[in-house]
mmCIF file with all atom_site columns, C-alpha atoms and ligand atoms in Angstrom:
data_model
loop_
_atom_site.group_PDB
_atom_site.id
_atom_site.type_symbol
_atom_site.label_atom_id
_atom_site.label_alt_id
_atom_site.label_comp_id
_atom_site.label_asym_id
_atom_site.label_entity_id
_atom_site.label_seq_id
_atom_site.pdbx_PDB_ins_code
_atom_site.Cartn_x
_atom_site.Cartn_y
_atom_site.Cartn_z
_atom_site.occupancy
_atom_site.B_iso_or_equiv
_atom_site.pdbx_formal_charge
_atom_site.auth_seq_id
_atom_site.auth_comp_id
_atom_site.auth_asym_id
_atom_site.auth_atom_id
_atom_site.pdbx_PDB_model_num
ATOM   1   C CA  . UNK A 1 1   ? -28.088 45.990 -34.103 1.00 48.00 ? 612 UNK A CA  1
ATOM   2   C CA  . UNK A 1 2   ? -29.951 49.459 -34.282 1.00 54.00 ? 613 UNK A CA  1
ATOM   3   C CA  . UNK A 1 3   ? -30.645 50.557 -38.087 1.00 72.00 ? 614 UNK A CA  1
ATOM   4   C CA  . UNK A 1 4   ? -29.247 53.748 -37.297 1.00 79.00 ? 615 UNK A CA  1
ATOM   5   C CA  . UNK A 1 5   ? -27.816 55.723 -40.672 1.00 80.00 ? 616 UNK A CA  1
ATOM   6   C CA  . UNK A 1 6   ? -24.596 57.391 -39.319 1.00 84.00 ? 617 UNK A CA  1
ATOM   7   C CA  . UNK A 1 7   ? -21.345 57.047 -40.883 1.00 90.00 ? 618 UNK A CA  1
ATOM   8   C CA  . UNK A 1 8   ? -17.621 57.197 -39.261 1.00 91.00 ? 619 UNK A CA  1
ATOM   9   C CA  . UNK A 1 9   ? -17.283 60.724 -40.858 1.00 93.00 ? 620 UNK A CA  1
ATOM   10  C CA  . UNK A 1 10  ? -20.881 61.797 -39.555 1.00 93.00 ? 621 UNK A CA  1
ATOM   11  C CA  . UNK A 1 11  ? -19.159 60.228 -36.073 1.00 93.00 ? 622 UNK A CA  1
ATOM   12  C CA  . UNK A 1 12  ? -15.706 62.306 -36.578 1.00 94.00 ? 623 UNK A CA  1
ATOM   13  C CA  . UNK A 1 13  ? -18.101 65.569 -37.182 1.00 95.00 ? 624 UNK A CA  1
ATOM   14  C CA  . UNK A 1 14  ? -19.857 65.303 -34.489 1.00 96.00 ? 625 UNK A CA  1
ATOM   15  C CA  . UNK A 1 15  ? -16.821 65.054 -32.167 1.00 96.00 ? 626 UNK A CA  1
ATOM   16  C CA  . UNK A 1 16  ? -15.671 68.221 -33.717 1.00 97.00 ? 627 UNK A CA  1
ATOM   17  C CA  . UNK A 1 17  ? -18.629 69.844 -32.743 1.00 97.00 ? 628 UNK A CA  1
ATOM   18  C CA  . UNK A 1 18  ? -18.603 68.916 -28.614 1.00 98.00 ? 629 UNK A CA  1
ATOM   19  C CA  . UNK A 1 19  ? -16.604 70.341 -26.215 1.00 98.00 ? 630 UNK A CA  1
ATOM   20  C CA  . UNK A 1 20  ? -16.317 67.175 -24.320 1.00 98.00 ? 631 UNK A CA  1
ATOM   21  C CA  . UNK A 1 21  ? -14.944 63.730 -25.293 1.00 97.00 ? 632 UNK A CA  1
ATOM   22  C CA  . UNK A 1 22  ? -16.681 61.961 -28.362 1.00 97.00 ? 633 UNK A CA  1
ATOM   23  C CA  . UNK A 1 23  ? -14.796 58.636 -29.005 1.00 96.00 ? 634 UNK A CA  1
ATOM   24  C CA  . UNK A 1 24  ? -15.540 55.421 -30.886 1.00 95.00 ? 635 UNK A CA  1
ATOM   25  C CA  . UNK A 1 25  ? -12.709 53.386 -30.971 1.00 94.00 ? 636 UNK A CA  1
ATOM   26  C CA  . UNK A 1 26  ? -12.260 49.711 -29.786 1.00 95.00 ? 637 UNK A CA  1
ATOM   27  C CA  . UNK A 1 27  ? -11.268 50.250 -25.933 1.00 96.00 ? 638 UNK A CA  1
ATOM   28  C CA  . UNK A 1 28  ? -13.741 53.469 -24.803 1.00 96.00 ? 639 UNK A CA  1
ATOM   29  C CA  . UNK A 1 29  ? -16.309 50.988 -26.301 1.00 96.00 ? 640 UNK A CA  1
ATOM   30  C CA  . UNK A 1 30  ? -15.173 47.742 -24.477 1.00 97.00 ? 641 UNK A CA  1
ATOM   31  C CA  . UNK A 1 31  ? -15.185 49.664 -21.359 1.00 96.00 ? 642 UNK A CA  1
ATOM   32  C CA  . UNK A 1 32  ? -18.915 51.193 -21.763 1.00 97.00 ? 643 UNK A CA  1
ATOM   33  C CA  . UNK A 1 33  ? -20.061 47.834 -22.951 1.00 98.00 ? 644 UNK A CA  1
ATOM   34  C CA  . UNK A 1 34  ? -21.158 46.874 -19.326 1.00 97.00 ? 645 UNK A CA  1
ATOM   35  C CA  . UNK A 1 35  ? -23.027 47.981 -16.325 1.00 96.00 ? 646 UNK A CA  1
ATOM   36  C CA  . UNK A 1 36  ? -23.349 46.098 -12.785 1.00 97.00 ? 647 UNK A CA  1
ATOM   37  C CA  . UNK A 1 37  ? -25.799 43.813 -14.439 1.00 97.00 ? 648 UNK A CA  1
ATOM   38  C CA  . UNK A 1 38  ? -25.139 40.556 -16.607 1.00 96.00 ? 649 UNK A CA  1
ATOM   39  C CA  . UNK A 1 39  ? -26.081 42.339 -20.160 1.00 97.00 ? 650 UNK A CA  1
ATOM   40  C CA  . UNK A 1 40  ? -23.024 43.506 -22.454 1.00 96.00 ? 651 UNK A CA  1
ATOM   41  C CA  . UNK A 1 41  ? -23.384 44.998 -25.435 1.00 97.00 ? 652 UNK A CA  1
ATOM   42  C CA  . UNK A 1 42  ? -20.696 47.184 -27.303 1.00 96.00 ? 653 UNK A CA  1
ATOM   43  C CA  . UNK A 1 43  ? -22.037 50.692 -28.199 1.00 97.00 ? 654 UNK A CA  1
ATOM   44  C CA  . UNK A 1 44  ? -21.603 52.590 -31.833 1.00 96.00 ? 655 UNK A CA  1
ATOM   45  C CA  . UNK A 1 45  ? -19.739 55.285 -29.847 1.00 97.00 ? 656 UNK A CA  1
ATOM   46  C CA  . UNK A 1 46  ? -19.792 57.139 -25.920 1.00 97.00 ? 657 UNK A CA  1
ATOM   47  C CA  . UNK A 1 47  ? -19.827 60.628 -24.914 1.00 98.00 ? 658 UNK A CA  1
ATOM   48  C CA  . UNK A 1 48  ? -18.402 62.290 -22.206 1.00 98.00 ? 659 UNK A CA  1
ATOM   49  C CA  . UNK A 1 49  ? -20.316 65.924 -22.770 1.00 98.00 ? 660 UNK A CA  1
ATOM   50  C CA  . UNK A 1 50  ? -19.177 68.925 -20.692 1.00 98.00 ? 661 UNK A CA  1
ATOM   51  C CA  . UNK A 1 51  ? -22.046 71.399 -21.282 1.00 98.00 ? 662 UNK A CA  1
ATOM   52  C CA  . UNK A 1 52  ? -26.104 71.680 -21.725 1.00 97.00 ? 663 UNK A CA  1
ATOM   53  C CA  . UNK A 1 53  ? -25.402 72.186 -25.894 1.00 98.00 ? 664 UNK A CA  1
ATOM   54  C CA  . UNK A 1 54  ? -22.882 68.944 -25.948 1.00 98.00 ? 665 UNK A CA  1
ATOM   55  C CA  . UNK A 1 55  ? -26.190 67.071 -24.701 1.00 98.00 ? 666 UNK A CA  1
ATOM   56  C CA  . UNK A 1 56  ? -28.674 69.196 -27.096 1.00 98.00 ? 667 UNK A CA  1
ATOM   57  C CA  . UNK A 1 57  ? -26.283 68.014 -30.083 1.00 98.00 ? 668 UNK A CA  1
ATOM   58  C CA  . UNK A 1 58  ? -25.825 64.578 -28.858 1.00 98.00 ? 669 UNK A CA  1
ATOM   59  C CA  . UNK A 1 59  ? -29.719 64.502 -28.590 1.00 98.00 ? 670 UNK A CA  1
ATOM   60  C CA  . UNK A 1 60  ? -30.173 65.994 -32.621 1.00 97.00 ? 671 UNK A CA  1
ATOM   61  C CA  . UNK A 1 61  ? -27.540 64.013 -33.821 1.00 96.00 ? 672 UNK A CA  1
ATOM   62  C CA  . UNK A 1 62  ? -29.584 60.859 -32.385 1.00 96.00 ? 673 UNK A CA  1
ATOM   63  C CA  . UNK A 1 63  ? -32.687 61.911 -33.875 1.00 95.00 ? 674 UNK A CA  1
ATOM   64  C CA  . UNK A 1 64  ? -31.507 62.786 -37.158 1.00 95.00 ? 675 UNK A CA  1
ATOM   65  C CA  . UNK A 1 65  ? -29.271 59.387 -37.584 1.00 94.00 ? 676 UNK A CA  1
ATOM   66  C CA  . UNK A 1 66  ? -31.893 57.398 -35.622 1.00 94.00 ? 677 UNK A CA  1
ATOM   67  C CA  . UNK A 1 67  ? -28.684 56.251 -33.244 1.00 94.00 ? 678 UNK A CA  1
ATOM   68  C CA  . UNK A 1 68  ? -29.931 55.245 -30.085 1.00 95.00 ? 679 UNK A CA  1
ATOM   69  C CA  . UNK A 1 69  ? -28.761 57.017 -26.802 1.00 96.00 ? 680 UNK A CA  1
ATOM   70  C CA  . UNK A 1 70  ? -28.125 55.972 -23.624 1.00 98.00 ? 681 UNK A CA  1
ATOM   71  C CA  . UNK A 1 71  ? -27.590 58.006 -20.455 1.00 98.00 ? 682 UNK A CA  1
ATOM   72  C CA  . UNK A 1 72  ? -25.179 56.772 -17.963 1.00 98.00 ? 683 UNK A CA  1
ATOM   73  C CA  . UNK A 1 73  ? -24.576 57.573 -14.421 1.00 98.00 ? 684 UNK A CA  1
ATOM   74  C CA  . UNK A 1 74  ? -22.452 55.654 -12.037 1.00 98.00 ? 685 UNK A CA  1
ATOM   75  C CA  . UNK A 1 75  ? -23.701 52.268 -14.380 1.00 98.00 ? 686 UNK A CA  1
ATOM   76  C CA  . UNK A 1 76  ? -24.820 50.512 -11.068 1.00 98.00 ? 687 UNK A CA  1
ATOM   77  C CA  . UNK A 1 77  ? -28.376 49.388 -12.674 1.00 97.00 ? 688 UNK A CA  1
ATOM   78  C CA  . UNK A 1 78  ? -29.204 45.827 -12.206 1.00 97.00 ? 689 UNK A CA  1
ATOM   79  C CA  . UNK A 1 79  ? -31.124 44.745 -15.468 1.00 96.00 ? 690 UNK A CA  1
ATOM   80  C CA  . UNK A 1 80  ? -29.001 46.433 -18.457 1.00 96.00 ? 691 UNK A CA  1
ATOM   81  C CA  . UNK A 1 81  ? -30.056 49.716 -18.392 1.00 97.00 ? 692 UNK A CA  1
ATOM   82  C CA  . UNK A 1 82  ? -27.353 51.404 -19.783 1.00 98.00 ? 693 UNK A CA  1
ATOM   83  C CA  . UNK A 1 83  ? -25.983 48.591 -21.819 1.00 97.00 ? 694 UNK A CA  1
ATOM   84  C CA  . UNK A 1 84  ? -27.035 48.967 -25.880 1.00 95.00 ? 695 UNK A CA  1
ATOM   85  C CA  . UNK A 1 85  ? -26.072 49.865 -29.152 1.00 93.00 ? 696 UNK A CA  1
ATOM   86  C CA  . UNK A 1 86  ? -26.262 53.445 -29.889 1.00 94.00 ? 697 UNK A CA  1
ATOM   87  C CA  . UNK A 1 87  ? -23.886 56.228 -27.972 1.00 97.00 ? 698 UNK A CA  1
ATOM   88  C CA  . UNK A 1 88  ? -23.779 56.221 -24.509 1.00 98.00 ? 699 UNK A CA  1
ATOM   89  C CA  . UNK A 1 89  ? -23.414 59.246 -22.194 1.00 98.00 ? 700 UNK A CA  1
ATOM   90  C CA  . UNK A 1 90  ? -21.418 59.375 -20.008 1.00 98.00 ? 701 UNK A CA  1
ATOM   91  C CA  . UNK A 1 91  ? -23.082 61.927 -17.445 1.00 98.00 ? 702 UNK A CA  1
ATOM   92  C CA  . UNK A 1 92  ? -20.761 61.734 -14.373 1.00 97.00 ? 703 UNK A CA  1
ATOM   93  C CA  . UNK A 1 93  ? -17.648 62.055 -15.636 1.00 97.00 ? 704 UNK A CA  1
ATOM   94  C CA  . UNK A 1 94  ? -18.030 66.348 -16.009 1.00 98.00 ? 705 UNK A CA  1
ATOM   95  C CA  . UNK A 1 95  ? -21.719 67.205 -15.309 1.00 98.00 ? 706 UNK A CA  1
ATOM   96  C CA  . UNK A 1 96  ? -21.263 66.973 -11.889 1.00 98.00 ? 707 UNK A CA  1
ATOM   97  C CA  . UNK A 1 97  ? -21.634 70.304 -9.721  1.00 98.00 ? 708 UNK A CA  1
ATOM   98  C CA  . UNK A 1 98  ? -24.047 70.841 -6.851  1.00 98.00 ? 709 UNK A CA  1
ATOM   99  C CA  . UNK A 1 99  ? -25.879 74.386 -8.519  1.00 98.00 ? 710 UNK A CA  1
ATOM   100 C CA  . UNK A 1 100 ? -27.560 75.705 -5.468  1.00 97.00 ? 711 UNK A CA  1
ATOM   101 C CA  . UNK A 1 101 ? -28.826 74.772 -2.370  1.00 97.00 ? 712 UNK A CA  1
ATOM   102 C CA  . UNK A 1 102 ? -32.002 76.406 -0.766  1.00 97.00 ? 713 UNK A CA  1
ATOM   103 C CA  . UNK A 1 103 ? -32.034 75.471 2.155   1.00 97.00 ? 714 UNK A CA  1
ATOM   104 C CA  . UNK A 1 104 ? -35.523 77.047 3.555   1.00 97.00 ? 715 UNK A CA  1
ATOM   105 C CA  . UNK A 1 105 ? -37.342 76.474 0.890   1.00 97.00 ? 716 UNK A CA  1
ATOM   106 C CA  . UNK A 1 106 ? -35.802 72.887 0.807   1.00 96.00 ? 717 UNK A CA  1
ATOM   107 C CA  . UNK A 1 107 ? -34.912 73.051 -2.676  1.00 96.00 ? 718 UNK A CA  1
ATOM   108 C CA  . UNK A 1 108 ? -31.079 72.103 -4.510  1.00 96.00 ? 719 UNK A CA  1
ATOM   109 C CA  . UNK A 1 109 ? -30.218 72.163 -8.409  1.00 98.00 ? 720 UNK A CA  1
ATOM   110 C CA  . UNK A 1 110 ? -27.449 69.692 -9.103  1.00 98.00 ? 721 UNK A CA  1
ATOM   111 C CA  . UNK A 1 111 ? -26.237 68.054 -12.251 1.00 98.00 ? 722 UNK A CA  1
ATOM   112 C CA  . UNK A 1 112 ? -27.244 64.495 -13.142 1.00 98.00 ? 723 UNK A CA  1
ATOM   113 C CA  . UNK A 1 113 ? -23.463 63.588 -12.179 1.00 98.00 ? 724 UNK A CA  1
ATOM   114 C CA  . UNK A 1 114 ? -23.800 64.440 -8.328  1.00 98.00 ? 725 UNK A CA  1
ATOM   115 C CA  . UNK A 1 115 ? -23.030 61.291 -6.225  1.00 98.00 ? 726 UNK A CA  1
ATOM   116 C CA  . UNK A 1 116 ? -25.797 61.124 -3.890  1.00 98.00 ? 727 UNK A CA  1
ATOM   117 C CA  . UNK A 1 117 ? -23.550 61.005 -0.809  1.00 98.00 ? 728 UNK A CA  1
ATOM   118 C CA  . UNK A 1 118 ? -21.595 64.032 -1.725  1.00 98.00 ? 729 UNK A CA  1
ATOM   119 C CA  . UNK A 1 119 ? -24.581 65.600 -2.469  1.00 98.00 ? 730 UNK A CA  1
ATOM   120 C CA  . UNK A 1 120 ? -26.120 64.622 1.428   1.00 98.00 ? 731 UNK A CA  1
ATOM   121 C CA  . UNK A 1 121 ? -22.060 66.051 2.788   1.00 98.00 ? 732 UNK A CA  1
ATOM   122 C CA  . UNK A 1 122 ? -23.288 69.546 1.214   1.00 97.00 ? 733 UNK A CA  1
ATOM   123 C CA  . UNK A 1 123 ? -26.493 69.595 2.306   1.00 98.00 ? 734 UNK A CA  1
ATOM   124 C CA  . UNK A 1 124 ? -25.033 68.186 6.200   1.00 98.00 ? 735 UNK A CA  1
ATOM   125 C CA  . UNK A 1 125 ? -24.609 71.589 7.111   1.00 97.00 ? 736 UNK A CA  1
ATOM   126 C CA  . UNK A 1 126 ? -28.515 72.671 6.459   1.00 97.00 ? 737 UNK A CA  1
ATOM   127 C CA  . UNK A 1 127 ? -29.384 69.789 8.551   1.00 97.00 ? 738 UNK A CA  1
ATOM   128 C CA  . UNK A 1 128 ? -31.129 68.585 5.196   1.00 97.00 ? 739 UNK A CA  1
ATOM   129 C CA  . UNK A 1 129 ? -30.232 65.115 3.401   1.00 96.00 ? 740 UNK A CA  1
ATOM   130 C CA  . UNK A 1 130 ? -31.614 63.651 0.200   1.00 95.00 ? 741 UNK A CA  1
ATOM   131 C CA  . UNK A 1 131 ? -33.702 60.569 1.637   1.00 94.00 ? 742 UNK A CA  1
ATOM   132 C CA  . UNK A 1 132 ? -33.454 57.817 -1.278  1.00 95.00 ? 743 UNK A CA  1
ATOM   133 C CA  . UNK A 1 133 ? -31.152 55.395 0.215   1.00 93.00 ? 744 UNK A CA  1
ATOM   134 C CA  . UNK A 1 134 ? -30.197 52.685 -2.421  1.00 95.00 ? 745 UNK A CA  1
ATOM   135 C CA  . UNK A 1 135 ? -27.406 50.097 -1.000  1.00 96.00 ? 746 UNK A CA  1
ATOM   136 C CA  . UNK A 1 136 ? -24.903 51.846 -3.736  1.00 97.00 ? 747 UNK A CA  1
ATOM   137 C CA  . UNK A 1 137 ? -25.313 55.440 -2.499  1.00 97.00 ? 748 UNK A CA  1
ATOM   138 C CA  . UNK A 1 138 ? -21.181 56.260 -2.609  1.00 97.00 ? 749 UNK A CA  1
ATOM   139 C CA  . UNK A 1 139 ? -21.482 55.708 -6.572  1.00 97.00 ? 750 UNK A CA  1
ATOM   140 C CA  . UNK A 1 140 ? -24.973 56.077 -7.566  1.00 98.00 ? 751 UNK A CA  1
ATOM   141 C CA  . UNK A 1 141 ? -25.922 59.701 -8.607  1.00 98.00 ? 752 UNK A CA  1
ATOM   142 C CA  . UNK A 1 142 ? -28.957 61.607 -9.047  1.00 98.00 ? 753 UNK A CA  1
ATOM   143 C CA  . UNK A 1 143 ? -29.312 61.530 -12.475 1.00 98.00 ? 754 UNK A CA  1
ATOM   144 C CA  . UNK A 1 144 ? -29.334 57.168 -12.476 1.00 98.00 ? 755 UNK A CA  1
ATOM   145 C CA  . UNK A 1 145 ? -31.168 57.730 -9.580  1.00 98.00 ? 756 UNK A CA  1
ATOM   146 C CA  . UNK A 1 146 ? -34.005 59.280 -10.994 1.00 97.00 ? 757 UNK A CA  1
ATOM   147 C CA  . UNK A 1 147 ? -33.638 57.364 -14.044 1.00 97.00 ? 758 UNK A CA  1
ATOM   148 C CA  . UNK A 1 148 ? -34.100 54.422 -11.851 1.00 97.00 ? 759 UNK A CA  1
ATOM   149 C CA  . UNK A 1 149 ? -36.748 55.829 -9.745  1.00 96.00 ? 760 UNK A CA  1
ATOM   150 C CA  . UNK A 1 150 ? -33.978 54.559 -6.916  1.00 97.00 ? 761 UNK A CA  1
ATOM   151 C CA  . UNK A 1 151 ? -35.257 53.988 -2.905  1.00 94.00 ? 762 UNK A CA  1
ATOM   152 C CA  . UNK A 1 152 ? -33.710 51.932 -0.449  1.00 89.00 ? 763 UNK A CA  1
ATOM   153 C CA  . UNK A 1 153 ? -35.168 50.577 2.726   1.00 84.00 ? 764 UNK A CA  1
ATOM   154 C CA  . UNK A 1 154 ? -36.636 53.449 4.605   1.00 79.00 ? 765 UNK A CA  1
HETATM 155 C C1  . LIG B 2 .   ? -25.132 45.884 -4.977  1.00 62.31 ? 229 LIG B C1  1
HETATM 156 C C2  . LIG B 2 .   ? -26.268 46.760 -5.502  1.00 62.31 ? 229 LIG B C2  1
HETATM 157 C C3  . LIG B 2 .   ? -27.272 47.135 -4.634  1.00 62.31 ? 229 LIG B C3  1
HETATM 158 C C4  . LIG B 2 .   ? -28.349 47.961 -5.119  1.00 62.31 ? 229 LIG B C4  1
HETATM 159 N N1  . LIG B 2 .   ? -29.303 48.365 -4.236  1.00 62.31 ? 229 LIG B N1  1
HETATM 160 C C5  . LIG B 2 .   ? -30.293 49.163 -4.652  1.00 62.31 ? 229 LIG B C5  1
HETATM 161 C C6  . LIG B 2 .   ? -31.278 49.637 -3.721  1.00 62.31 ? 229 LIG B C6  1
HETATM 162 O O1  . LIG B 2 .   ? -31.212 49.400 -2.530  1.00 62.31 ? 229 LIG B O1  1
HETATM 163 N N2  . LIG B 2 .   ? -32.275 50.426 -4.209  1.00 62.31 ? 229 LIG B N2  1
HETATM 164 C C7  . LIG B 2 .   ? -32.347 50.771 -5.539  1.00 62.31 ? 229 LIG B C7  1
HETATM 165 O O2  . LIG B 2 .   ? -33.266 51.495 -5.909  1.00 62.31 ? 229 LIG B O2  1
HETATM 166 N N3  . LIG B 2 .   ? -31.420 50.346 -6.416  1.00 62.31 ? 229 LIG B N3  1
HETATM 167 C C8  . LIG B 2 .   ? -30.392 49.564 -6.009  1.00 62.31 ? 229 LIG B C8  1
HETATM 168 N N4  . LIG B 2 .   ? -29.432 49.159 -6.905  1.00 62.31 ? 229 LIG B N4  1
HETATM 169 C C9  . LIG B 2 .   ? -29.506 49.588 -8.301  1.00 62.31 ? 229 LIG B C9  1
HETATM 170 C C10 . LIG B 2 .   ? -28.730 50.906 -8.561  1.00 62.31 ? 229 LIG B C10 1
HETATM 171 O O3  . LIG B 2 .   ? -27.579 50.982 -7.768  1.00 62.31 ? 229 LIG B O3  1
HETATM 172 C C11 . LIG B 2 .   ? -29.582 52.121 -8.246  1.00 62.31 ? 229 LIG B C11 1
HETATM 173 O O4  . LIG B 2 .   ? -30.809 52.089 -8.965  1.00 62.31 ? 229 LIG B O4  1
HETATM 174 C C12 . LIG B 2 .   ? -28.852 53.458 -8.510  1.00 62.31 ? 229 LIG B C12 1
HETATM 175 O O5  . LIG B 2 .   ? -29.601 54.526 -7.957  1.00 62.31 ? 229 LIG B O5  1
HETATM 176 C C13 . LIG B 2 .   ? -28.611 53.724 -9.980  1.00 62.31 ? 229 LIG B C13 1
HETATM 177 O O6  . LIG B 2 .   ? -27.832 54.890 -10.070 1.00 62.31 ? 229 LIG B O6  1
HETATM 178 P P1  . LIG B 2 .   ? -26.666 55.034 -11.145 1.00 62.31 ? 229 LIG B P1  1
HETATM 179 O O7  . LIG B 2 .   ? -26.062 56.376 -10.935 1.00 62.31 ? 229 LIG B O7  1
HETATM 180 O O8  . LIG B 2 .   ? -25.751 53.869 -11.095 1.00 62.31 ? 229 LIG B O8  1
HETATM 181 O O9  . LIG B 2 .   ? -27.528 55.017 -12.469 1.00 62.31 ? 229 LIG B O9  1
HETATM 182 P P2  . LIG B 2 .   ? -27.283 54.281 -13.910 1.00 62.31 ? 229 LIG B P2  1
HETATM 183 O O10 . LIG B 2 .   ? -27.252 52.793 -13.692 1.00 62.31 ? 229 LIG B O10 1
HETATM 184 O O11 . LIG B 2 .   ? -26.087 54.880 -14.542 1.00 62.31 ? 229 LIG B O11 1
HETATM 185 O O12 . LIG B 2 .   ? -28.582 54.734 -14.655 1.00 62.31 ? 229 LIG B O12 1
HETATM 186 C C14 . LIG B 2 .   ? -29.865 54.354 -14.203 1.00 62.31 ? 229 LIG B C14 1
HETATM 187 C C15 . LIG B 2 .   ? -30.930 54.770 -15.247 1.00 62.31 ? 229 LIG B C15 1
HETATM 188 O O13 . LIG B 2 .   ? -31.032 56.185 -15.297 1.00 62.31 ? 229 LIG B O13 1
HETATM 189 C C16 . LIG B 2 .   ? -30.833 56.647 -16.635 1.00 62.31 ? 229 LIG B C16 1
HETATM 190 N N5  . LIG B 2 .   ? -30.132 57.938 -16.552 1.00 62.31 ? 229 LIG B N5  1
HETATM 191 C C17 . LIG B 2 .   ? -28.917 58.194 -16.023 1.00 62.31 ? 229 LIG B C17 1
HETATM 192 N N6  . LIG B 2 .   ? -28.625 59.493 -16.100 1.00 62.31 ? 229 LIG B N6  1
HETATM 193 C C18 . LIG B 2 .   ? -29.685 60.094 -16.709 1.00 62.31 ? 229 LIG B C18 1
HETATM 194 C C19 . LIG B 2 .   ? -29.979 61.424 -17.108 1.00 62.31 ? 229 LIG B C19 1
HETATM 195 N N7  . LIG B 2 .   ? -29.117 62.425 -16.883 1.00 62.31 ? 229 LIG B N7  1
HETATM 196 N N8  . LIG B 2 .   ? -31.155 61.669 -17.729 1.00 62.31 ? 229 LIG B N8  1
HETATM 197 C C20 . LIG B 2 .   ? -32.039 60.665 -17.963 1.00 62.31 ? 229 LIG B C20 1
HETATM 198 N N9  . LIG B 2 .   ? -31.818 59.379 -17.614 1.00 62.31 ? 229 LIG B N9  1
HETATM 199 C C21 . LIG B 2 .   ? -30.651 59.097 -16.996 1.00 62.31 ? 229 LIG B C21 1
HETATM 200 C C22 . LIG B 2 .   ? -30.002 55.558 -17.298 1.00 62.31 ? 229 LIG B C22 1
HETATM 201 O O14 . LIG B 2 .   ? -30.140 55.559 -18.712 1.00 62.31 ? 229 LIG B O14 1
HETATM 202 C C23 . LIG B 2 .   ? -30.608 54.313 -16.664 1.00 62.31 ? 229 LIG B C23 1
HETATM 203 O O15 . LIG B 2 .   ? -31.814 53.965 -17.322 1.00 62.31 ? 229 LIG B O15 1
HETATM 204 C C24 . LIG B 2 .   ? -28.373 48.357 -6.464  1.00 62.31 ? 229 LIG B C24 1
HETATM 205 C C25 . LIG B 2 .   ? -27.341 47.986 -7.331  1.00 62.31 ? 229 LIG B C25 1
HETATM 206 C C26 . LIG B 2 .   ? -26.290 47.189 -6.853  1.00 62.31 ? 229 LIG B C26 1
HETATM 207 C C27 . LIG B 2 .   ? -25.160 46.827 -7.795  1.00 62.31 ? 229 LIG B C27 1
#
C-alpha cells in the first residue's frame, strides 16, 4: 500500500478539474489492475487525460498527495510495469495523434498514444519507418516504447 494522503473528496475534485475521464470505482480499477505480465495490483484510481494540463494536474496532484503514478500505454510490459497502487494513466486511449512529420529532416512529433505500426503506415509514404521492432508492434506505442527502451530483433 502507498502512504499516499488523498481522500475520496480530494479524488472527486480532481476529476472535476480534468477534461478527460478520472474514475475510481470498483470495475475501471479491476480492469487497470493488470498488464501482459503476471503482477496485479488494484490502483487508488486511473486516468484517461485528454490534454497536456490533464497530465500537468495529474502530475501536482501526485506530488502534493504523494499518490503514486503510473503511465500506461498499450500495457504489453512483461515484468509489471504498469501494475501498482497509485493512479494509472491511461495514455492511449486520447493522446494519440501523429503531430508532424518531417520528412527531410527525418524528424515526427507524435503523442505517447501512437501505435507504432500506425505510426510506420504514415510515415510509408516518406519511404521512412520507425525501426524498433518489438514482437507486439500492432499494440505497443511510442510512449511504452520509450518507457521500455523497446527493440526487437534487427
Ligand atoms: C508477446 C510479447 C512479446 C514482446 N516482445 C518484445 C520485443 O520483441 N521487444 C521488446 O522490447 N519488448 C517486447 N515485449 C514487451 C512490450 O511489448 C514492449 O516493451 C512494448 O514496446 C511496450 O509498449 P506498451 O505500449 O505496451 O508500453 P506499456 O507496457 O504500457 O509501458 C511501458 C513502460 O513505459 C512507461 N510509459 C508509458 N507511457 C509513458 C509516457 N507517456 N511517459 C513516460 N513513461 C511512459 C510505462 O509506465 C512503463 O514503464 C513483448 C511483450 C509481449 C507480451
Amino acid at each position: 500500500m502507498s502512504a499516499h494522503t488523498c481522500t475520496s473528496a480530494d479524488l472527486d475534485g480532481l476529476a472535476s478539474q480534468l477534461e478527460g475521464e478520472f474514475h475510481c470505482h470498483e470495475t475501471m480499477r479491476s480492469l487497470y489492475a493488470t498488464d501482459a505480465s503476471e503482477y496485479q495490483e488494484q490502483p487508488l484510481a486511473m486516468a484517461l487525460p485528454r490534454t497536456e494540463g490533464d497530465l500537468a494536474q495529474l502530475v501536482a496532484f501526485a506530488r502534493r498527495h504523494g499518490l503514486g503514478l503510473i503511465p500506461r500505454a498499450a500495457g504489453t510490459s512483461l515484468a509489471g510495469q504498469v501494475v501498482g497502487p497509485g493512479s494509472v494513466v491511461d495514455v492511449g486511449r486520447h493522446l494519440n495523434r501523429i503531430l508532424a512529420v518531417d520528412a527531410p529532416r527525418r524528424r515526427g512529433r507524435v503523442k505517447p498514444g501512437v501505435v507504432r505500426n500506425e505510426l510506420n503506415l504514415a510515415l510509408k509514404p516518406y519511404r521512412l519507418f520507425f525501426a524498433p521492432e518489438t514482437s507486439t508492434p500492432n499494440r505497443a506505442m511510442i510512449g511504452g516504447m520509450v518507457g521500455n527502451n523497446s527493440c526487437g530483433a534487427n
